[in-house]
Short mmCIF file of C-alpha atoms in Angstrom, two decimals:
data_model
loop_
_atom_site.label_atom_id
_atom_site.label_comp_id
_atom_site.label_asym_id
_atom_site.label_seq_id
_atom_site.Cartn_x
_atom_site.Cartn_y
_atom_site.Cartn_z
CA MET A 8 -7.55 -28.62 -3.71
CA LYS A 9 -10.92 -28.44 -5.44
CA LYS A 10 -10.93 -26.53 -8.70
CA GLN A 11 -13.12 -23.42 -8.62
CA THR A 12 -14.77 -21.67 -11.54
CA GLU A 13 -15.36 -17.96 -11.91
CA VAL A 14 -18.74 -18.61 -13.54
CA SER A 15 -21.36 -19.50 -10.94
CA GLU A 16 -24.29 -19.74 -13.35
CA PHE A 17 -25.05 -19.96 -17.05
CA VAL A 18 -27.67 -18.15 -19.14
CA PHE A 19 -29.37 -20.04 -21.96
CA LEU A 20 -29.90 -18.10 -25.16
CA GLY A 21 -32.73 -20.53 -25.94
CA LEU A 22 -34.35 -21.49 -29.21
CA THR A 23 -35.05 -17.93 -30.29
CA ASN A 24 -34.74 -14.34 -29.07
CA LEU A 25 -38.07 -13.31 -30.57
CA PRO A 26 -40.65 -12.84 -27.76
CA GLY A 27 -43.57 -13.42 -30.09
CA LEU A 28 -42.17 -16.77 -31.21
CA ASN A 29 -41.63 -17.80 -27.59
CA HIS A 30 -45.36 -17.31 -26.91
CA PHE A 31 -46.09 -19.63 -29.84
CA LEU A 32 -43.50 -22.27 -28.90
CA PHE A 33 -44.56 -22.57 -25.25
CA PRO A 34 -48.02 -24.14 -25.83
CA LEU A 35 -46.68 -26.24 -28.74
CA ILE A 36 -43.80 -27.78 -26.79
CA LEU A 37 -45.97 -28.15 -23.67
CA LEU A 38 -48.51 -30.09 -25.75
CA LEU A 39 -45.77 -32.33 -27.18
CA TYR A 40 -44.31 -32.92 -23.71
CA MET A 41 -47.69 -33.85 -22.18
CA THR A 42 -48.43 -36.12 -25.15
CA SER A 43 -45.08 -37.83 -24.63
CA LEU A 44 -45.75 -38.36 -20.92
CA LEU A 45 -49.26 -39.71 -21.46
CA GLY A 46 -48.25 -41.98 -24.33
CA ASN A 47 -45.24 -43.50 -22.61
CA VAL A 48 -47.06 -43.91 -19.29
CA ALA A 49 -49.83 -45.70 -21.19
CA ILE A 50 -47.28 -48.07 -22.75
CA ILE A 51 -45.65 -48.84 -19.37
CA THR A 52 -48.99 -49.33 -17.62
CA THR A 53 -50.28 -51.62 -20.36
CA VAL A 54 -47.11 -53.74 -20.39
CA VAL A 55 -47.21 -54.13 -16.60
CA ALA A 56 -50.97 -54.78 -16.37
CA GLU A 57 -51.33 -57.23 -19.28
CA PRO A 58 -49.87 -60.72 -18.56
CA ARG A 59 -49.66 -61.51 -22.28
CA LEU A 60 -47.09 -58.75 -22.67
CA HIS A 61 -44.77 -60.11 -19.99
CA THR A 62 -42.17 -61.11 -22.59
CA PRO A 63 -38.62 -59.86 -23.31
CA MET A 64 -39.76 -57.72 -26.24
CA TYR A 65 -42.25 -55.76 -24.14
CA PHE A 66 -39.94 -55.68 -21.14
CA PHE A 67 -37.47 -53.73 -23.27
CA LEU A 68 -40.29 -51.63 -24.74
CA GLY A 69 -41.28 -50.64 -21.19
CA ASN A 70 -37.67 -49.69 -20.51
CA LEU A 71 -37.62 -47.58 -23.68
CA SER A 72 -40.78 -45.74 -22.63
CA SER A 73 -39.29 -45.08 -19.18
CA LEU A 74 -36.15 -43.66 -20.78
CA ASP A 75 -38.23 -41.42 -23.04
CA ILE A 76 -40.11 -39.99 -20.05
CA PHE A 77 -36.95 -39.15 -18.12
CA PHE A 78 -35.05 -38.06 -21.24
CA SER A 79 -37.52 -35.35 -22.22
CA THR A 80 -37.99 -34.32 -18.58
CA VAL A 81 -34.29 -33.47 -18.27
CA THR A 82 -34.57 -30.57 -20.74
CA VAL A 83 -38.20 -29.69 -21.55
CA PRO A 84 -39.48 -28.31 -18.18
CA LYS A 85 -36.46 -26.00 -17.91
CA MET A 86 -36.97 -24.86 -21.48
CA LEU A 87 -40.68 -24.20 -20.85
CA SER A 88 -39.89 -22.09 -17.79
CA GLY A 89 -37.42 -20.14 -19.92
CA PHE A 90 -40.19 -19.20 -22.35
CA LEU A 91 -42.05 -17.53 -19.48
CA SER A 92 -39.08 -15.68 -17.97
CA GLU A 93 -36.78 -13.05 -19.40
CA HIS A 94 -33.56 -14.81 -18.34
CA GLN A 95 -33.08 -18.57 -18.60
CA THR A 96 -30.45 -19.22 -15.93
CA ILE A 97 -29.02 -22.39 -14.41
CA SER A 98 -26.38 -22.88 -11.72
CA PHE A 99 -23.02 -24.43 -12.54
CA ALA A 100 -23.87 -27.56 -10.53
CA GLY A 101 -27.32 -27.71 -12.13
CA CYS A 102 -25.75 -27.41 -15.56
CA LEU A 103 -23.44 -30.36 -14.89
CA ALA A 104 -26.36 -32.41 -13.55
CA GLN A 105 -28.44 -31.66 -16.64
CA LEU A 106 -25.54 -32.56 -18.93
CA HIS A 107 -24.91 -35.79 -17.00
CA PHE A 108 -28.49 -37.09 -17.04
CA PHE A 109 -29.12 -36.02 -20.64
CA HIS A 110 -26.17 -38.05 -21.90
CA LEU A 111 -26.82 -40.91 -19.47
CA LEU A 112 -30.39 -41.35 -20.72
CA GLY A 113 -29.51 -40.68 -24.36
CA SER A 114 -26.67 -43.21 -24.45
CA SER A 115 -28.84 -45.72 -22.54
CA GLU A 116 -31.45 -45.43 -25.28
CA ALA A 117 -28.85 -46.05 -27.98
CA VAL A 118 -27.59 -49.19 -26.22
CA LEU A 119 -31.15 -50.35 -25.47
CA LEU A 120 -32.05 -50.11 -29.17
CA ALA A 121 -29.13 -52.42 -29.93
CA VAL A 122 -30.37 -54.84 -27.26
CA MET A 123 -33.87 -54.73 -28.77
CA ALA A 124 -32.39 -55.47 -32.22
CA TYR A 125 -30.62 -58.51 -30.76
CA ASP A 126 -33.91 -59.61 -29.18
CA CYS A 127 -35.60 -59.39 -32.61
CA TYR A 128 -32.75 -61.39 -34.13
CA VAL A 129 -33.11 -64.22 -31.62
CA ALA A 130 -36.92 -64.23 -31.88
CA ILE A 131 -36.93 -64.48 -35.68
CA CYS A 132 -33.78 -66.46 -36.47
CA ASN A 133 -33.72 -68.80 -33.46
CA PRO A 134 -37.34 -69.09 -32.32
CA LEU A 135 -36.93 -72.55 -30.77
CA ARG A 136 -34.14 -71.31 -28.49
CA TYR A 137 -35.73 -67.91 -27.80
CA ARG A 138 -37.01 -68.66 -24.28
CA LEU A 139 -33.69 -70.20 -23.33
CA VAL A 140 -31.52 -67.40 -24.77
CA MET A 141 -33.74 -64.50 -23.65
CA SER A 142 -34.50 -65.78 -20.17
CA PRO A 143 -35.65 -63.34 -17.44
CA GLN A 144 -32.15 -63.42 -15.97
CA THR A 145 -30.64 -62.54 -19.36
CA CYS A 146 -33.10 -59.68 -19.85
CA LEU A 147 -32.25 -58.22 -16.43
CA LEU A 148 -28.54 -58.63 -17.15
CA LEU A 149 -28.88 -56.82 -20.50
CA ALA A 150 -30.87 -54.01 -18.88
CA ALA A 151 -28.24 -53.66 -16.13
CA ALA A 152 -25.45 -53.69 -18.73
CA THR A 153 -27.26 -50.94 -20.66
CA TRP A 154 -27.39 -48.64 -17.65
CA SER A 155 -23.88 -49.40 -16.34
CA THR A 156 -22.22 -48.95 -19.75
CA SER A 157 -24.02 -45.66 -20.28
CA PHE A 158 -23.15 -44.50 -16.76
CA LEU A 159 -19.43 -45.07 -17.35
CA HIS A 160 -19.64 -43.30 -20.71
CA THR A 161 -21.42 -40.31 -19.19
CA LEU A 162 -19.19 -40.14 -16.14
CA ILE A 163 -16.18 -39.44 -18.35
CA SER A 164 -17.91 -36.52 -20.05
CA THR A 165 -19.23 -35.07 -16.80
CA VAL A 166 -15.91 -35.28 -14.95
CA MET A 167 -13.94 -33.81 -17.85
CA THR A 168 -16.43 -30.96 -18.25
CA SER A 169 -16.40 -30.21 -14.50
CA ARG A 170 -12.63 -29.73 -14.67
CA LEU A 171 -12.88 -26.99 -17.28
CA HIS A 172 -12.28 -23.37 -16.30
CA PHE A 173 -15.01 -20.87 -17.23
CA CYS A 174 -13.83 -17.29 -16.85
CA GLY A 175 -15.53 -15.36 -19.64
CA SER A 176 -18.99 -15.35 -21.15
CA ASN A 177 -21.68 -17.43 -19.46
CA LEU A 178 -24.14 -17.22 -22.38
CA VAL A 179 -24.87 -20.77 -23.56
CA PRO A 180 -25.93 -20.84 -27.25
CA HIS A 181 -28.47 -23.58 -26.62
CA PHE A 182 -31.64 -24.35 -24.65
CA PHE A 183 -29.86 -26.73 -22.23
CA CYS A 184 -26.36 -27.63 -21.04
CA ASP A 185 -24.78 -29.78 -23.71
CA ILE A 186 -21.10 -30.56 -24.11
CA LYS A 187 -20.44 -28.69 -27.34
CA PRO A 188 -21.85 -25.31 -26.22
CA LEU A 189 -19.98 -25.56 -22.91
CA LEU A 190 -16.69 -26.35 -24.62
CA SER A 191 -17.11 -23.21 -26.73
CA LEU A 192 -17.25 -21.12 -23.50
CA ALA A 193 -14.32 -22.72 -21.68
CA CYS A 194 -11.09 -20.82 -21.09
CA GLY A 195 -7.93 -22.60 -22.13
CA SER A 196 -7.44 -25.71 -24.23
CA THR A 197 -10.28 -28.18 -24.71
CA HIS A 198 -8.29 -30.52 -26.96
CA LEU A 199 -8.26 -33.36 -24.42
CA ASN A 200 -12.00 -33.01 -23.85
CA LEU A 201 -12.70 -33.12 -27.58
CA THR A 202 -10.44 -36.12 -28.09
CA LEU A 203 -12.03 -38.12 -25.27
CA LEU A 204 -15.52 -37.06 -26.40
CA ASN A 205 -14.89 -38.24 -29.96
CA ILE A 206 -13.35 -41.53 -28.85
CA ASP A 207 -15.91 -42.27 -26.15
CA ALA A 208 -18.98 -41.24 -28.14
CA GLY A 209 -17.62 -42.96 -31.23
CA VAL A 210 -17.02 -46.28 -29.47
CA LEU A 211 -20.38 -46.37 -27.69
CA GLY A 212 -22.50 -44.82 -30.45
CA LEU A 213 -20.97 -46.64 -33.40
CA SER A 214 -20.77 -50.01 -31.62
CA SER A 215 -24.47 -49.78 -30.74
CA PHE A 216 -25.32 -48.68 -34.28
CA VAL A 217 -23.21 -51.44 -35.88
CA LEU A 218 -24.74 -54.11 -33.63
CA THR A 219 -28.22 -52.88 -34.54
CA LEU A 220 -27.35 -52.72 -38.24
CA PHE A 221 -25.83 -56.22 -38.39
CA SER A 222 -28.75 -57.70 -36.45
CA TYR A 223 -31.17 -56.44 -39.08
CA ILE A 224 -28.92 -57.38 -42.00
CA TYR A 225 -28.89 -60.93 -40.66
CA ILE A 226 -32.67 -60.88 -40.01
CA ILE A 227 -33.46 -59.67 -43.54
CA SER A 228 -31.05 -62.20 -45.09
CA PHE A 229 -32.59 -64.98 -43.02
CA LEU A 230 -36.13 -64.05 -44.04
CA LEU A 231 -35.29 -63.77 -47.74
CA LEU A 232 -33.17 -66.91 -48.00
CA LYS A 233 -34.64 -69.35 -45.47
CA VAL A 234 -38.26 -68.32 -44.93
CA HIS A 235 -40.43 -69.17 -47.94
CA SER A 236 -43.83 -68.34 -46.52
CA TRP A 237 -45.00 -64.84 -47.45
CA GLU A 238 -47.22 -64.70 -44.38
CA SER A 239 -44.31 -65.55 -42.07
CA ARG A 240 -42.17 -62.92 -43.77
CA ARG A 241 -44.94 -60.34 -43.41
CA LYS A 242 -45.34 -61.03 -39.69
CA ALA A 243 -41.59 -60.87 -39.11
CA PHE A 244 -41.17 -57.62 -41.05
CA SER A 245 -44.16 -56.15 -39.22
CA THR A 246 -42.54 -57.03 -35.88
CA CYS A 247 -39.29 -55.32 -36.87
CA ALA A 248 -40.78 -52.30 -38.66
CA SER A 249 -41.64 -50.37 -35.50
CA HIS A 250 -38.18 -50.85 -34.04
CA LEU A 251 -36.46 -49.90 -37.29
CA THR A 252 -38.50 -46.71 -37.46
CA VAL A 253 -37.49 -45.76 -33.91
CA VAL A 254 -33.84 -46.58 -34.65
CA SER A 255 -33.93 -44.21 -37.63
CA LEU A 256 -35.56 -41.44 -35.60
CA VAL A 257 -32.88 -41.72 -32.91
CA TYR A 258 -29.68 -42.34 -34.85
CA MET A 259 -30.09 -39.92 -37.77
CA PRO A 260 -30.16 -36.72 -35.65
CA VAL A 261 -27.64 -38.09 -33.11
CA LEU A 262 -25.08 -38.98 -35.78
CA GLY A 263 -25.58 -35.59 -37.38
CA ASN A 264 -25.20 -33.72 -34.11
CA TYR A 265 -22.28 -35.48 -32.46
CA MET A 266 -20.31 -37.26 -35.17
CA ILE A 267 -20.68 -35.23 -38.37
CA SER A 268 -20.80 -31.56 -37.37
CA SER A 269 -17.82 -29.97 -35.68
CA PRO A 270 -17.94 -30.00 -31.88
CA CYS A 271 -15.87 -26.82 -31.73
CA PHE A 272 -18.44 -24.43 -33.14
CA PRO A 273 -22.01 -25.07 -31.95
CA SER A 274 -24.63 -23.37 -34.07
CA GLU A 275 -28.38 -22.94 -34.21
CA ARG A 276 -28.53 -25.90 -36.57
CA ASP A 277 -27.34 -28.15 -33.73
CA MET A 278 -30.60 -27.42 -31.89
CA ILE A 279 -32.73 -28.98 -34.63
CA PRO A 280 -31.50 -32.58 -34.20
CA THR A 281 -31.48 -32.08 -30.42
CA LEU A 282 -35.14 -31.04 -30.53
CA MET A 283 -35.83 -34.09 -32.67
CA TYR A 284 -34.52 -36.74 -30.29
CA SER A 285 -35.34 -34.97 -27.02
CA ILE A 286 -38.92 -33.85 -27.80
CA ILE A 287 -40.27 -35.27 -31.06
CA THR A 288 -38.99 -38.86 -30.80
CA PRO A 289 -40.42 -39.48 -27.28
CA VAL A 290 -43.81 -38.39 -28.68
CA LEU A 291 -43.59 -40.60 -31.75
CA ASN A 292 -42.31 -43.78 -30.06
CA PRO A 293 -45.61 -44.67 -28.31
CA LEU A 294 -47.55 -43.88 -31.50
CA ILE A 295 -45.25 -46.03 -33.62
CA TYR A 296 -45.44 -49.02 -31.30
CA THR A 297 -49.21 -48.82 -30.78
CA LEU A 298 -50.16 -48.11 -34.40
CA ARG A 299 -47.98 -50.88 -35.86
CA ASN A 300 -48.27 -53.47 -33.10
CA GLU A 301 -51.55 -55.38 -32.87
CA GLU A 302 -50.69 -56.94 -29.50
CA VAL A 303 -50.07 -53.54 -27.89
CA LYS A 304 -53.22 -52.05 -29.46
CA THR A 305 -55.35 -54.97 -28.27
CA ALA A 306 -53.88 -54.89 -24.77
CA LEU A 307 -54.25 -51.09 -24.54
CA LYS A 308 -57.91 -51.23 -25.62
CA LYS A 309 -58.56 -54.03 -23.13
CA PHE A 310 -56.89 -52.06 -20.32
CA LEU A 311 -58.79 -48.85 -21.13
CA ASN A 312 -62.12 -50.67 -21.34
CA ARG A 313 -61.45 -52.28 -17.99
CA LYS A 314 -60.69 -48.91 -16.38
CA LEU A 315 -63.33 -46.79 -18.11
CA PHE A 316 -66.14 -49.35 -18.06
CA PRO A 317 -65.61 -51.54 -15.01
CA LYS A 318 -68.12 -54.34 -14.52
#
């Protein structure tokens, strides 16, 4: 028999209960969201349109931009509509769907960053074998593994959350349906949910982080010990700098939100790192990769000139 819940919808408390601040936040977050969409669409279009960028590095960069578009779209439009309405409501099924896709896309980005770190490692430390190791088939396999691993991770959280019984308050102390705020509203014990969440998120998050970390430790050691040309070192560090910056922007708030703070008692402070990786990071990623990457800047200028000033 299918388990029923007494709560048919949830009400988001949102970022703030001050109406005046809502009127300020709406245009600001809308501007950030539109900037994110335009920037990431520009990256994807440039990578697809420019043959010189049809390499593993830019294939994964295009995947990252796609994830950023969908990732921010899961939460931001609903939050924007909440600024304009008195009650920010969402159905129980809609809440589960939002939770599922948020964690699916977020965990996919974490795994993809580890894959991109491995790609940098092969490109710098084994350049002669790069085309063989990072073949098109390998790139597609790594992309498929990223999505499938993240799907299995997210499925556990979604199924376990759907089995919870909600019989009391339906006021979610957040601006979207995340696991920690929902657990705080559930009736009965959530010990099993918390245990599985900690194990599952710890295995996926830390394994991705450790793989990324060791890739760059090996890259830096290789450059310092085996590469004696300062120009070669500069080019290699320049190639990795953009990715390292993005890794920092993603992992610092995620680790603080899901692995350091207590999942039992969500607070307003939990919204700050969530805002960082769901709104700010998707805006910064295109800027980081275009400002620090000469190939992307050149290809983007070439593409824009071709579209704006056709012969």
